[in-house]
XYZ file of N, CA and C in Angstrom:
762
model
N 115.175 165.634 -24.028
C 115.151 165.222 -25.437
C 113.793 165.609 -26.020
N 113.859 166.316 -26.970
C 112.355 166.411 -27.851
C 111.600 165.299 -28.384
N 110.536 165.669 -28.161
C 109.852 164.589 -29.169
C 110.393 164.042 -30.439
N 110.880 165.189 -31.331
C 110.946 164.614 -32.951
C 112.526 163.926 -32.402
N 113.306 164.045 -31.992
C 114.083 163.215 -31.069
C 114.021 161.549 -30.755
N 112.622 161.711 -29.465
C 112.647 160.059 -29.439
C 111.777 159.533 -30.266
N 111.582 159.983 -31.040
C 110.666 159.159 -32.474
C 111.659 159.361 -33.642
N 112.911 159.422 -33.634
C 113.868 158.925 -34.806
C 114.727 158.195 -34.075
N 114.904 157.926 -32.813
C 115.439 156.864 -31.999
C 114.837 155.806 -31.872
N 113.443 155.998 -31.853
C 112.458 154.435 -32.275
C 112.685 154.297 -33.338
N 112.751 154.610 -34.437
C 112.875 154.689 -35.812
C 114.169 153.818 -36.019
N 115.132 154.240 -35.661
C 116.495 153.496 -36.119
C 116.139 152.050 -35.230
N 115.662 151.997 -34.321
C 115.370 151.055 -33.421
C 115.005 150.278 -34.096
N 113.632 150.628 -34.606
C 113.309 149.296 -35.593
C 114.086 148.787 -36.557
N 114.780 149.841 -37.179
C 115.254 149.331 -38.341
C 116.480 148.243 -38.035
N 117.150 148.834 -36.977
C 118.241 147.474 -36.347
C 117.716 146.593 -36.034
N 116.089 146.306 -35.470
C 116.084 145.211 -35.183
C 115.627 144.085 -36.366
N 115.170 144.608 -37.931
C 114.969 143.902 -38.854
C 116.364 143.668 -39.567
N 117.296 144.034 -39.361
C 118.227 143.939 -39.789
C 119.422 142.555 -39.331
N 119.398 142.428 -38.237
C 119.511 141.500 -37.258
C 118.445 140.511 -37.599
N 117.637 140.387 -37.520
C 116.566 139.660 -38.304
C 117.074 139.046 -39.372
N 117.251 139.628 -40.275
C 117.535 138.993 -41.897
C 118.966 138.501 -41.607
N 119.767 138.900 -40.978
C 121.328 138.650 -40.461
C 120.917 136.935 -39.711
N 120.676 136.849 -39.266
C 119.976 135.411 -38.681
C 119.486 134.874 -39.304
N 118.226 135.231 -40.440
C 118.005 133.829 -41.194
C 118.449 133.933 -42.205
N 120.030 134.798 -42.739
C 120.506 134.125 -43.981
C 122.019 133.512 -43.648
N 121.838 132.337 -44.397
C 123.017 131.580 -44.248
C 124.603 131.714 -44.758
N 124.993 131.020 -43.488
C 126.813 131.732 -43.784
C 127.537 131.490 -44.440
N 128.621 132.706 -44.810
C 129.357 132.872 -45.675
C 130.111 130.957 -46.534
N 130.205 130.268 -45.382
C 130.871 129.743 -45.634
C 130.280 128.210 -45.658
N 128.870 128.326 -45.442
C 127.783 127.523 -45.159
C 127.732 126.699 -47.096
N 127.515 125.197 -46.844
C 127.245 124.581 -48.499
C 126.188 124.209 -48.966
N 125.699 125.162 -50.162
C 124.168 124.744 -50.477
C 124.376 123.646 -51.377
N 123.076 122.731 -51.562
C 123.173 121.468 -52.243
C 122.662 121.978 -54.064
N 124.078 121.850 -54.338
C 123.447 122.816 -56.066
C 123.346 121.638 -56.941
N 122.679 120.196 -56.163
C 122.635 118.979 -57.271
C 123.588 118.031 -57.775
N 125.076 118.411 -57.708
C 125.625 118.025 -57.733
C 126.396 117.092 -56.424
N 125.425 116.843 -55.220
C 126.278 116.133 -54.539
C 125.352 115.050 -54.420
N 127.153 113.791 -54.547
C 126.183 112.355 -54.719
C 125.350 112.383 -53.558
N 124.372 111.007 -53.842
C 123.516 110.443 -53.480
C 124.101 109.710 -52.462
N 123.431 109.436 -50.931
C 123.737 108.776 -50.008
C 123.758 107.440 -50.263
N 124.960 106.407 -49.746
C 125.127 105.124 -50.242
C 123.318 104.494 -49.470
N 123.205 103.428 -50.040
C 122.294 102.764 -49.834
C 122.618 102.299 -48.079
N 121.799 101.776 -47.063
C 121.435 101.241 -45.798
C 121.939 100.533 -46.014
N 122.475 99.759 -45.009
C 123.691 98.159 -44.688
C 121.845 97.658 -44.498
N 122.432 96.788 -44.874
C 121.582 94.836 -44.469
C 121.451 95.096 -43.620
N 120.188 94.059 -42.853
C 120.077 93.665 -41.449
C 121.141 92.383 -41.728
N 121.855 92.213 -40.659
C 122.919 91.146 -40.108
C 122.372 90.016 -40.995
N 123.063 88.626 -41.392
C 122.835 88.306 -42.101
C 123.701 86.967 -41.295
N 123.331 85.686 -40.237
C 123.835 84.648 -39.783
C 123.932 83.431 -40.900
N 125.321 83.424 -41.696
C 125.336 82.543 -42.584
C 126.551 81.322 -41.942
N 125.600 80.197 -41.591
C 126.349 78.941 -41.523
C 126.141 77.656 -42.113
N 127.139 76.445 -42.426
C 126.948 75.525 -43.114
C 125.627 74.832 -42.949
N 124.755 74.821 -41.934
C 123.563 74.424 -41.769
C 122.299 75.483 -41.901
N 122.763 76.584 -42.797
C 121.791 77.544 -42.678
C 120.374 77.301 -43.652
N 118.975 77.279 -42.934
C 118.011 76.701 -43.854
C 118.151 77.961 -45.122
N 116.887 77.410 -46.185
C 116.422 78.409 -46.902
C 117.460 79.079 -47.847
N 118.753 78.486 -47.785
C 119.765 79.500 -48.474
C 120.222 78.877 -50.033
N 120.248 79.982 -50.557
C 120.592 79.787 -52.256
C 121.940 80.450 -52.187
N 122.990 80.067 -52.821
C 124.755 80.552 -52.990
C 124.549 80.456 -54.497
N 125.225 81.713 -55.153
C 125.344 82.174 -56.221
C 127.249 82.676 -56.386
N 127.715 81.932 -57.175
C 128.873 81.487 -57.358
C 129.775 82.235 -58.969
N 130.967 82.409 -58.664
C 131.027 83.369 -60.057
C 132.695 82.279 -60.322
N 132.268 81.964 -61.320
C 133.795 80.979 -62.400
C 135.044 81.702 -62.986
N 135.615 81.341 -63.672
C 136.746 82.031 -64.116
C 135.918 83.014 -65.296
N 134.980 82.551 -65.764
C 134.585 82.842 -67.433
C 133.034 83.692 -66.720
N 133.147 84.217 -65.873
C 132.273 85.190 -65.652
C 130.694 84.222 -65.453
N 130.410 83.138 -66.087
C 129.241 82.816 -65.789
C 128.533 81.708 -63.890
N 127.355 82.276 -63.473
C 127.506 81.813 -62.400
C 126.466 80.588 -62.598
N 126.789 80.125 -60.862
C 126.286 79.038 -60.600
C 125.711 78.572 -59.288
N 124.409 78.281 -59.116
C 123.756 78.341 -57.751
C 124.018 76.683 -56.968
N 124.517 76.762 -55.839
C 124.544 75.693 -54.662
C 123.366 76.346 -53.740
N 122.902 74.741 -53.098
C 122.480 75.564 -51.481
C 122.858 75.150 -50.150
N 124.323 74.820 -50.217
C 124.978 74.333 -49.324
C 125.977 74.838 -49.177
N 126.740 76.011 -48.606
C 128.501 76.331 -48.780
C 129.379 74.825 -48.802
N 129.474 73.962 -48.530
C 130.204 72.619 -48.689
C 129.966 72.607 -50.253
N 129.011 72.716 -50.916
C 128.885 72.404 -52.231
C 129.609 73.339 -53.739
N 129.993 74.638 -52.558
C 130.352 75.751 -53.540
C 132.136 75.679 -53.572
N 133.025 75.545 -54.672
C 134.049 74.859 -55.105
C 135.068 75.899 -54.544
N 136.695 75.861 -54.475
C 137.362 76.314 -53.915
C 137.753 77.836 -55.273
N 137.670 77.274 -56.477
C 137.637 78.885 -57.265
C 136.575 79.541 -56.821
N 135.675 79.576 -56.829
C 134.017 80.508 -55.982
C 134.278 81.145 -54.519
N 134.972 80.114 -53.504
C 134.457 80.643 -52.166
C 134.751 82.092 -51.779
N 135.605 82.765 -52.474
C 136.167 83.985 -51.659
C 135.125 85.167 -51.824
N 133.935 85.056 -53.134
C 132.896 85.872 -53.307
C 131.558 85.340 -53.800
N 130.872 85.111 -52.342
C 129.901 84.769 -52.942
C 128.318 85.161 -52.781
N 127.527 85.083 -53.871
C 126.342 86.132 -53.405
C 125.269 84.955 -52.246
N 124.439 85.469 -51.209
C 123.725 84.632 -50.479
C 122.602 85.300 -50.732
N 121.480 84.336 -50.628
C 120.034 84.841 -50.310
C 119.415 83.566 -49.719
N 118.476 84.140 -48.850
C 117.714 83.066 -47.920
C 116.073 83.489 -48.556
N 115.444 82.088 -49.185
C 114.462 81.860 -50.029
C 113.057 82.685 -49.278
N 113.389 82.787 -47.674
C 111.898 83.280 -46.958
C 112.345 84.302 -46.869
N 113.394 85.554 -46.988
C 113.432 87.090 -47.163
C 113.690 87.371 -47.947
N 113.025 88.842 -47.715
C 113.030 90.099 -49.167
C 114.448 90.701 -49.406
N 114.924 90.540 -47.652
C 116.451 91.500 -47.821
C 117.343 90.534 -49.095
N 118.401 91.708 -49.215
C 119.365 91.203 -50.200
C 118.407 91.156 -51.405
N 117.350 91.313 -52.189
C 117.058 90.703 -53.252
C 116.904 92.216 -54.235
N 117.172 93.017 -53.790
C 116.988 94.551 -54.092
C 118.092 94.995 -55.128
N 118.420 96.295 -54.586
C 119.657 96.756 -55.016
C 120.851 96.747 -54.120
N 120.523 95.837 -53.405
C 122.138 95.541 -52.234
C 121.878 94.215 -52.111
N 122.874 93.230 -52.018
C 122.636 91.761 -51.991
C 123.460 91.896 -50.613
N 123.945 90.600 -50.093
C 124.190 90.132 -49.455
C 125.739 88.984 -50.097
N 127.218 89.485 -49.731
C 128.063 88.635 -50.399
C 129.006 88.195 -49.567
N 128.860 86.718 -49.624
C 130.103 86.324 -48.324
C 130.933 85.551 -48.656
N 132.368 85.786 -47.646
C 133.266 84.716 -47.931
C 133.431 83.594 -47.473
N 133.088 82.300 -48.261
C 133.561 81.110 -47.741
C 134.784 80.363 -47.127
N 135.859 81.548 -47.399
C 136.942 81.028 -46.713
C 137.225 81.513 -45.750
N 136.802 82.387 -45.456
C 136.485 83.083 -43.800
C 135.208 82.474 -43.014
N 135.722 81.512 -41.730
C 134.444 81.521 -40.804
C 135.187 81.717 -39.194
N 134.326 82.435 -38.930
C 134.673 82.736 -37.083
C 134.863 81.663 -36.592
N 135.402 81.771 -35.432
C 135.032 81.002 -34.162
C 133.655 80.257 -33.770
N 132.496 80.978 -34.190
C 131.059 80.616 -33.696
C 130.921 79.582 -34.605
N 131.293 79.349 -35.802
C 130.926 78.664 -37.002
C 129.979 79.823 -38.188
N 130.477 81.049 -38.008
C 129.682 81.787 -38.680
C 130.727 82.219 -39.858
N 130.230 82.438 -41.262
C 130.582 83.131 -42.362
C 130.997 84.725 -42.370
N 132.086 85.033 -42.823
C 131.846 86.687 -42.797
C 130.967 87.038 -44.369
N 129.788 88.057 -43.870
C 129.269 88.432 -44.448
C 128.749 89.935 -44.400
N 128.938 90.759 -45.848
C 129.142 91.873 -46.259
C 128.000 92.665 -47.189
N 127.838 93.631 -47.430
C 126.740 94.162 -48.381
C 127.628 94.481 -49.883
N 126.675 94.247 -51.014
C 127.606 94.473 -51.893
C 126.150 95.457 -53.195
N 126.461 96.608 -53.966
C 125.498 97.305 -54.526
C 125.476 95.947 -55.835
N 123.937 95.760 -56.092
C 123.569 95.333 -57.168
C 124.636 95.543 -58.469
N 125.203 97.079 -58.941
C 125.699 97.516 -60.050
C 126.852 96.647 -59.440
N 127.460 96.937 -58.465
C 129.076 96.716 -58.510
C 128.936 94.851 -58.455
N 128.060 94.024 -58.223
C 127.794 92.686 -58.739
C 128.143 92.357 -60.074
N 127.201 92.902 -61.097
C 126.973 93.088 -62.155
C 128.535 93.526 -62.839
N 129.091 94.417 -62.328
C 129.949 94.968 -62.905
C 131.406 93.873 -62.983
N 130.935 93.219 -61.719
C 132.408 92.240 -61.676
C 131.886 90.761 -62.591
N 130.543 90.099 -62.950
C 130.123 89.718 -64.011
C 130.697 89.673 -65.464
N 131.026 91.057 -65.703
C 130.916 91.599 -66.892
C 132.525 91.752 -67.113
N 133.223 91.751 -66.154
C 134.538 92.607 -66.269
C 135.103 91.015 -66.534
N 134.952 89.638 -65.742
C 135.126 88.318 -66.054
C 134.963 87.917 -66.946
N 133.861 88.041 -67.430
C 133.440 87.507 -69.020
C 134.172 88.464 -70.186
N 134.456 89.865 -69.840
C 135.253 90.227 -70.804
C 136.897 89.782 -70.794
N 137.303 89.453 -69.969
C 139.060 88.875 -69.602
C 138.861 87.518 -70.408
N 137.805 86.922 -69.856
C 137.734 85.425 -70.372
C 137.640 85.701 -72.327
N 136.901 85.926 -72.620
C 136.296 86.553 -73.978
C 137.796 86.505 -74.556
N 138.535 87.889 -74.090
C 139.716 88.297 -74.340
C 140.991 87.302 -74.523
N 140.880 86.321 -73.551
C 141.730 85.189 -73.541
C 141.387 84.003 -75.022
N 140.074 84.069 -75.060
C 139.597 82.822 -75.708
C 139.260 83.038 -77.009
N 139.137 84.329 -77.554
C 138.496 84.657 -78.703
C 138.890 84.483 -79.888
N 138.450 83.369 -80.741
C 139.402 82.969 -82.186
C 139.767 84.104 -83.181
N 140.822 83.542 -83.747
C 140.889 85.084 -84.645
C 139.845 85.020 -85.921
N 139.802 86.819 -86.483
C 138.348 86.624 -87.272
C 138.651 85.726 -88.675
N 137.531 84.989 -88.594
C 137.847 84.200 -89.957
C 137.528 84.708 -91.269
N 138.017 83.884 -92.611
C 138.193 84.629 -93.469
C 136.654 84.413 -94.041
N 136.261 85.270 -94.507
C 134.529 85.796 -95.123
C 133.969 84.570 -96.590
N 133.571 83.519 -96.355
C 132.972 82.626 -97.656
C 132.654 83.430 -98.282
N 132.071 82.146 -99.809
C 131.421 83.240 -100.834
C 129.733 83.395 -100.464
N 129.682 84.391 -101.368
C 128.470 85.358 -100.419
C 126.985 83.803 -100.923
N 126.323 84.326 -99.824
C 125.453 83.604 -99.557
C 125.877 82.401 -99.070
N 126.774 81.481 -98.595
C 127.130 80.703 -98.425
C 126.982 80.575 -96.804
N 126.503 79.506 -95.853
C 125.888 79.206 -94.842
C 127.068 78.901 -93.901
N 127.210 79.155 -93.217
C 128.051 78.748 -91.873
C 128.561 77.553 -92.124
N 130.129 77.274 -91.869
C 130.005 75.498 -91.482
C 129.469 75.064 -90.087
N 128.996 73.745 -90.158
C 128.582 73.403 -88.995
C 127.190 74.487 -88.421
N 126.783 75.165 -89.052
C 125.582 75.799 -88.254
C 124.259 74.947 -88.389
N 123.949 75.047 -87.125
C 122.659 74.572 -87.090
C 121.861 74.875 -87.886
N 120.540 73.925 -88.750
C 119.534 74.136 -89.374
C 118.308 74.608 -88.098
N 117.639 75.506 -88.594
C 116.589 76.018 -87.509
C 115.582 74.769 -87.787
N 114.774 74.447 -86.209
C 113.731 73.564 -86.637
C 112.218 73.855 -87.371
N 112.022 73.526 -88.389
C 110.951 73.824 -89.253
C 109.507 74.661 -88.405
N 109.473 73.652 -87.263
C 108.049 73.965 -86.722
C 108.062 74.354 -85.310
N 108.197 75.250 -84.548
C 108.247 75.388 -83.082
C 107.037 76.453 -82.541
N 105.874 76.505 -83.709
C 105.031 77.811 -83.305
C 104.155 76.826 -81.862
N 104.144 75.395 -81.595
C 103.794 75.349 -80.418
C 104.285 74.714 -79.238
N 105.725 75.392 -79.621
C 106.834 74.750 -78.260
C 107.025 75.868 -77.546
N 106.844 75.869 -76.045
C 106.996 76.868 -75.074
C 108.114 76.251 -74.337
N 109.146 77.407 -74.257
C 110.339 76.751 -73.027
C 110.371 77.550 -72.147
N 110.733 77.090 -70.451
C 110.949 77.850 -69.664
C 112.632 77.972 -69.331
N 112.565 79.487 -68.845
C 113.778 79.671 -68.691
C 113.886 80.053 -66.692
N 114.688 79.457 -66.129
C 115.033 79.497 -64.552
C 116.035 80.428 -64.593
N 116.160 81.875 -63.953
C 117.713 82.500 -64.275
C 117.058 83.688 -62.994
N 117.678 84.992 -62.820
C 117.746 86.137 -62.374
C 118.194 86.986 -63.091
N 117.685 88.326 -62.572
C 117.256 89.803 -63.194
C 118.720 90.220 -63.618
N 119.636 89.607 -63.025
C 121.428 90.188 -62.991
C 122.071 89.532 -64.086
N 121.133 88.160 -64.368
C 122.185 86.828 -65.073
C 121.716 87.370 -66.825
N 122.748 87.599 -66.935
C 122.931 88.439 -68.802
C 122.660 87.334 -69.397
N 123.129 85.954 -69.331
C 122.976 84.605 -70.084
C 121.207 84.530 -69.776
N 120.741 84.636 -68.968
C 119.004 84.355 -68.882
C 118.550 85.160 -70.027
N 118.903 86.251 -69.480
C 118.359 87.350 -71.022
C 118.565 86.941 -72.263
N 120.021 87.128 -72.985
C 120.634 86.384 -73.945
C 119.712 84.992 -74.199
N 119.585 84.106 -73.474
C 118.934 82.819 -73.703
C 117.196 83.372 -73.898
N 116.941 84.164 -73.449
C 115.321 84.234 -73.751
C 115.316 85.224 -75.128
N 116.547 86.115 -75.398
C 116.092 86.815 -76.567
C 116.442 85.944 -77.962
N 117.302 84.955 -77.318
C 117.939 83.893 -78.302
C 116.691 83.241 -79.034
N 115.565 82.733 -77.999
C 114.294 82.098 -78.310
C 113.028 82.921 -78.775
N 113.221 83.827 -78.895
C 112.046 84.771 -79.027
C 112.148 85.342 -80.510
N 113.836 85.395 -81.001
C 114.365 85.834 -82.327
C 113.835 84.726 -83.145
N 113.849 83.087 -82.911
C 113.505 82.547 -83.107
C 112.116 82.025 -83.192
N 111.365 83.029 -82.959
C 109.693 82.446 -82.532
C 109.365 81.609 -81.868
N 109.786 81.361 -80.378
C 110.080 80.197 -79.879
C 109.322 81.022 -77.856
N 108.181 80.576 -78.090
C 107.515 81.379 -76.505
C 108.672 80.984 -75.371
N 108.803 81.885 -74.843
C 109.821 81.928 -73.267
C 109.138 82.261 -71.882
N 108.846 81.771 -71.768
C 108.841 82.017 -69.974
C 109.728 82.417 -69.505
N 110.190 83.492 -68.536
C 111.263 83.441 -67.530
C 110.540 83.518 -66.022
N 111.191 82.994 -65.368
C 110.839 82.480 -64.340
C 111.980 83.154 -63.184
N 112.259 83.735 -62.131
C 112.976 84.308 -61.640
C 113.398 83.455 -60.093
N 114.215 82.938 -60.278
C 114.631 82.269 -59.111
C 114.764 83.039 -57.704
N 115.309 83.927 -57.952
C 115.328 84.682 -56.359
C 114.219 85.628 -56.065
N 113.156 85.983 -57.267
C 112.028 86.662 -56.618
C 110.725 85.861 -56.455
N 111.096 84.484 -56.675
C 109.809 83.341 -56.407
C 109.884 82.207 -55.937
N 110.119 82.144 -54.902
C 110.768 80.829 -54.424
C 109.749 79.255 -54.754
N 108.946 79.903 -54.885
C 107.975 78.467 -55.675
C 109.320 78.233 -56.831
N 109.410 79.009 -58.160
C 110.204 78.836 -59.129
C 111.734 78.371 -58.787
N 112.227 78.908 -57.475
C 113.143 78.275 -57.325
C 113.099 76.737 -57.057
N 111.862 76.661 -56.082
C 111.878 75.240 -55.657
C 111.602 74.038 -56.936
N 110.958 74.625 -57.715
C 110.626 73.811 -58.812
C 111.698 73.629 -60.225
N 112.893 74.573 -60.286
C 114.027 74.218 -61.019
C 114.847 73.268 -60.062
N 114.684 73.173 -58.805
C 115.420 72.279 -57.973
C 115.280 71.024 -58.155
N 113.481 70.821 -58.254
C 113.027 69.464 -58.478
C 113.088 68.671 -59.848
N 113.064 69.218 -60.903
C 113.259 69.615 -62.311
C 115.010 69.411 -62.638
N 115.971 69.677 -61.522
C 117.288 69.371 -61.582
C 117.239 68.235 -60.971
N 116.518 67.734 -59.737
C 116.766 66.274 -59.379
C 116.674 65.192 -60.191
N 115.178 65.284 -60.666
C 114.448 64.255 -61.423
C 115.302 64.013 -62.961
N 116.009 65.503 -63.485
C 117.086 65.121 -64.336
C 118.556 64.679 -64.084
N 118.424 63.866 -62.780
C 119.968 63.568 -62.295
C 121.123 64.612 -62.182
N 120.565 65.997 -62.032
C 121.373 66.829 -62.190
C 121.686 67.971 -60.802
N 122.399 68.800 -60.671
C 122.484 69.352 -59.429
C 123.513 70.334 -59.835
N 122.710 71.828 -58.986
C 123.692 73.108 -58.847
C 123.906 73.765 -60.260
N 125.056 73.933 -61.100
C 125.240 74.369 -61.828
C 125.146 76.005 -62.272
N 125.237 76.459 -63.727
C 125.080 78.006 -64.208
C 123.510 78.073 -63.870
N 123.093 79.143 -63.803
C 121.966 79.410 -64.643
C 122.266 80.302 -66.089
N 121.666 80.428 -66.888
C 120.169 79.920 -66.796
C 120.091 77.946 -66.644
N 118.842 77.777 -66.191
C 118.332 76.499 -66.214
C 117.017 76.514 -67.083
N 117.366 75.582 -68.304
C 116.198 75.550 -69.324
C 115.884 74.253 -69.726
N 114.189 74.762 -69.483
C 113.155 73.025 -69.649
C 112.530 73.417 -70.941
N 112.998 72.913 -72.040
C 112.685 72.370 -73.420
C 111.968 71.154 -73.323
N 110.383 71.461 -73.052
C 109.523 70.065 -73.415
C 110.091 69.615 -72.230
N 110.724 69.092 -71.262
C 111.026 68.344 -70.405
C 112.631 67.731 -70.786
N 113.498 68.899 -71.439
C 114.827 68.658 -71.508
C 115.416 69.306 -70.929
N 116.628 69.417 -69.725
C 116.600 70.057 -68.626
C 118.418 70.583 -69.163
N 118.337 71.532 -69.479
C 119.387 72.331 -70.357
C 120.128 73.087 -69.107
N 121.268 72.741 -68.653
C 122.164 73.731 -67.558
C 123.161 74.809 -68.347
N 122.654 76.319 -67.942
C 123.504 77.237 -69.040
C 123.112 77.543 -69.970
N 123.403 78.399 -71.260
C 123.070 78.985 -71.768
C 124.077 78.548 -73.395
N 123.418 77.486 -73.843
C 124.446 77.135 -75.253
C 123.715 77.061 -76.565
N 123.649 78.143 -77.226
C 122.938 78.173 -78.655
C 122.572 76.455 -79.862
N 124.008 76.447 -79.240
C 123.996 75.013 -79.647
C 123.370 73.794 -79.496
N 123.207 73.785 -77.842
C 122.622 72.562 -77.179
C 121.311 72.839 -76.851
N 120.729 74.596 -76.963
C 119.505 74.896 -77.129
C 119.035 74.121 -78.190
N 119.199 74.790 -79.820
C 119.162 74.336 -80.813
C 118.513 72.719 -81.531
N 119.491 71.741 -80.903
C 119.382 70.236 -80.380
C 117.908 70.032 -80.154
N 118.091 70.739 -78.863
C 116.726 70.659 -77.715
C 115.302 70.770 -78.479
N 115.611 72.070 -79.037
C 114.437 72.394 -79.848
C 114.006 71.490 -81.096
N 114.905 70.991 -82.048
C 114.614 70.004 -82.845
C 114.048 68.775 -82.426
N 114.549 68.426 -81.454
C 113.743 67.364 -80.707
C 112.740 67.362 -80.309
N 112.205 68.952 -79.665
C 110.741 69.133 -79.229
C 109.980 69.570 -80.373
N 110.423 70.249 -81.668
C 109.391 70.054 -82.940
C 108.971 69.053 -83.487
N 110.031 67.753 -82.996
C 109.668 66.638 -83.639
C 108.766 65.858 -82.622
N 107.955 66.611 -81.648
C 107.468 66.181 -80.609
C 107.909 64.771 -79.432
N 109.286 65.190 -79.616
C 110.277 64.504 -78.257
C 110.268 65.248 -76.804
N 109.119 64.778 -75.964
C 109.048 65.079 -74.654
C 109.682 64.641 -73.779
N 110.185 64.885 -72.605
C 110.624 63.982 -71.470
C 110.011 64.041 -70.467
């Protein structure tokens, strides 16, 4: 073989072997690139979550026919419409308080004496909230009434109280509970200072709407939980707000 021979046989040589090369690091025909459009991985399961009737530290968050909820901290205490979904959190962990809670059924317990308990996404909480209160809404909603003459005042509406520039109320609720919101923008439209106070991200605040429900002979219930001056308001009622507040402009403490 001549020279100019085995130097175009090295020649092709190389060139097959870059070729093979690029053949290897490009990906196959049939291989799926991520073009953005593919969802997002579901969120991590909970760490295990041992829920029994003697379990310390635990708050039960309870959902009614009419969409609004209501905190026990005892499953014995949470009513037979509630038990089949209910949200848990234990006051000394972070888990569950995120965007995945923790939701169990009370009418399911093992053999051990244990609760079955499940992960549930923050939105899809929220969403079954909302979908209740609209059925309920739907069921209950008067038909529209006919329009007074203009300028003419509501029947039965409350008179606003003259003076509240130095009444502060606190409001007890969570980041999920639409009535906490609603109730603090209710007071704020009004010039009326709000606190909110977050029950499941402060367990001081929880412990202290607890004590605040004792000392008012009261127990469990919706949130929001609202202290007007020392009037201990369960729920969220424009109305019985209203009350509250006239009483504390007229400097009625409890």
């Amino acid at each position: 073989m001549t020279g100019a021979a085995r130097v175009a046989l090295r020649g092709l040589a190389r060139a097959a072997a870059v070729l093979l090369a690029l053949a290897a690091a490009a990906p196959a025909c049939d291989e799926k690139r991520d073009d953005g459009t593919t969802p997002a991985a579901a969120p991590a399961e909970l760490p295990p979550l041992e829920l029994r009737d003697d379990t310390a530290n635990l708050m039960l968050t309870w959902i009614d026919a009419q969409g609004d909820t209501h905190v026990e901290l005892r499953p014995a205490d949470v009513p037979a419409e509630g038990r089949a979904l209910v949200r848990a959190m234990l006051s000394d962990r972070t888990e569950g308080t995120r965007d995945v809670f923790y939701v169990a059924d009370l009418t399911q317990k093992r053999p051990d004496g244990t609760y079955v308990v499940r992960s549930m996404l923050r939105r899809e909480w929220e969403a079954l909230l909302e979908k209740r209160r609209a059925e309920h809404l739907a069921k209950t909603a008067p038909p529209p009434a006919a329009a007074g003459p203009a300028g003419s005042a509501g029947a039965g509406a409350p008179a606003a109280p003259s003076s509240l520039s130095g009444v502060t109320v606190i409001i007890y609720g969570a980041s999920w509970c639409k009535p906490c919101h609603q109730a603090a923008d209710y007071l704020r439209a009004k010039g009326v200072a709000a606190i909110v106070k977050d029950i499941e991200e402060d367990p001081a605040a929880a412990a202290e709407m607890q004590d605040k429900l004792a000392k008012s002979h009261q127990r469990g219930g919706s949130i929001p939980i609202i202290d007007v001056r020392g009037q201990i308001l369960v729920g969220f009622s424009p109305g019985a707000l209203d009350k509250a507040l006239a009483r504390a402009a007229g400097g009625v403490t409890l």
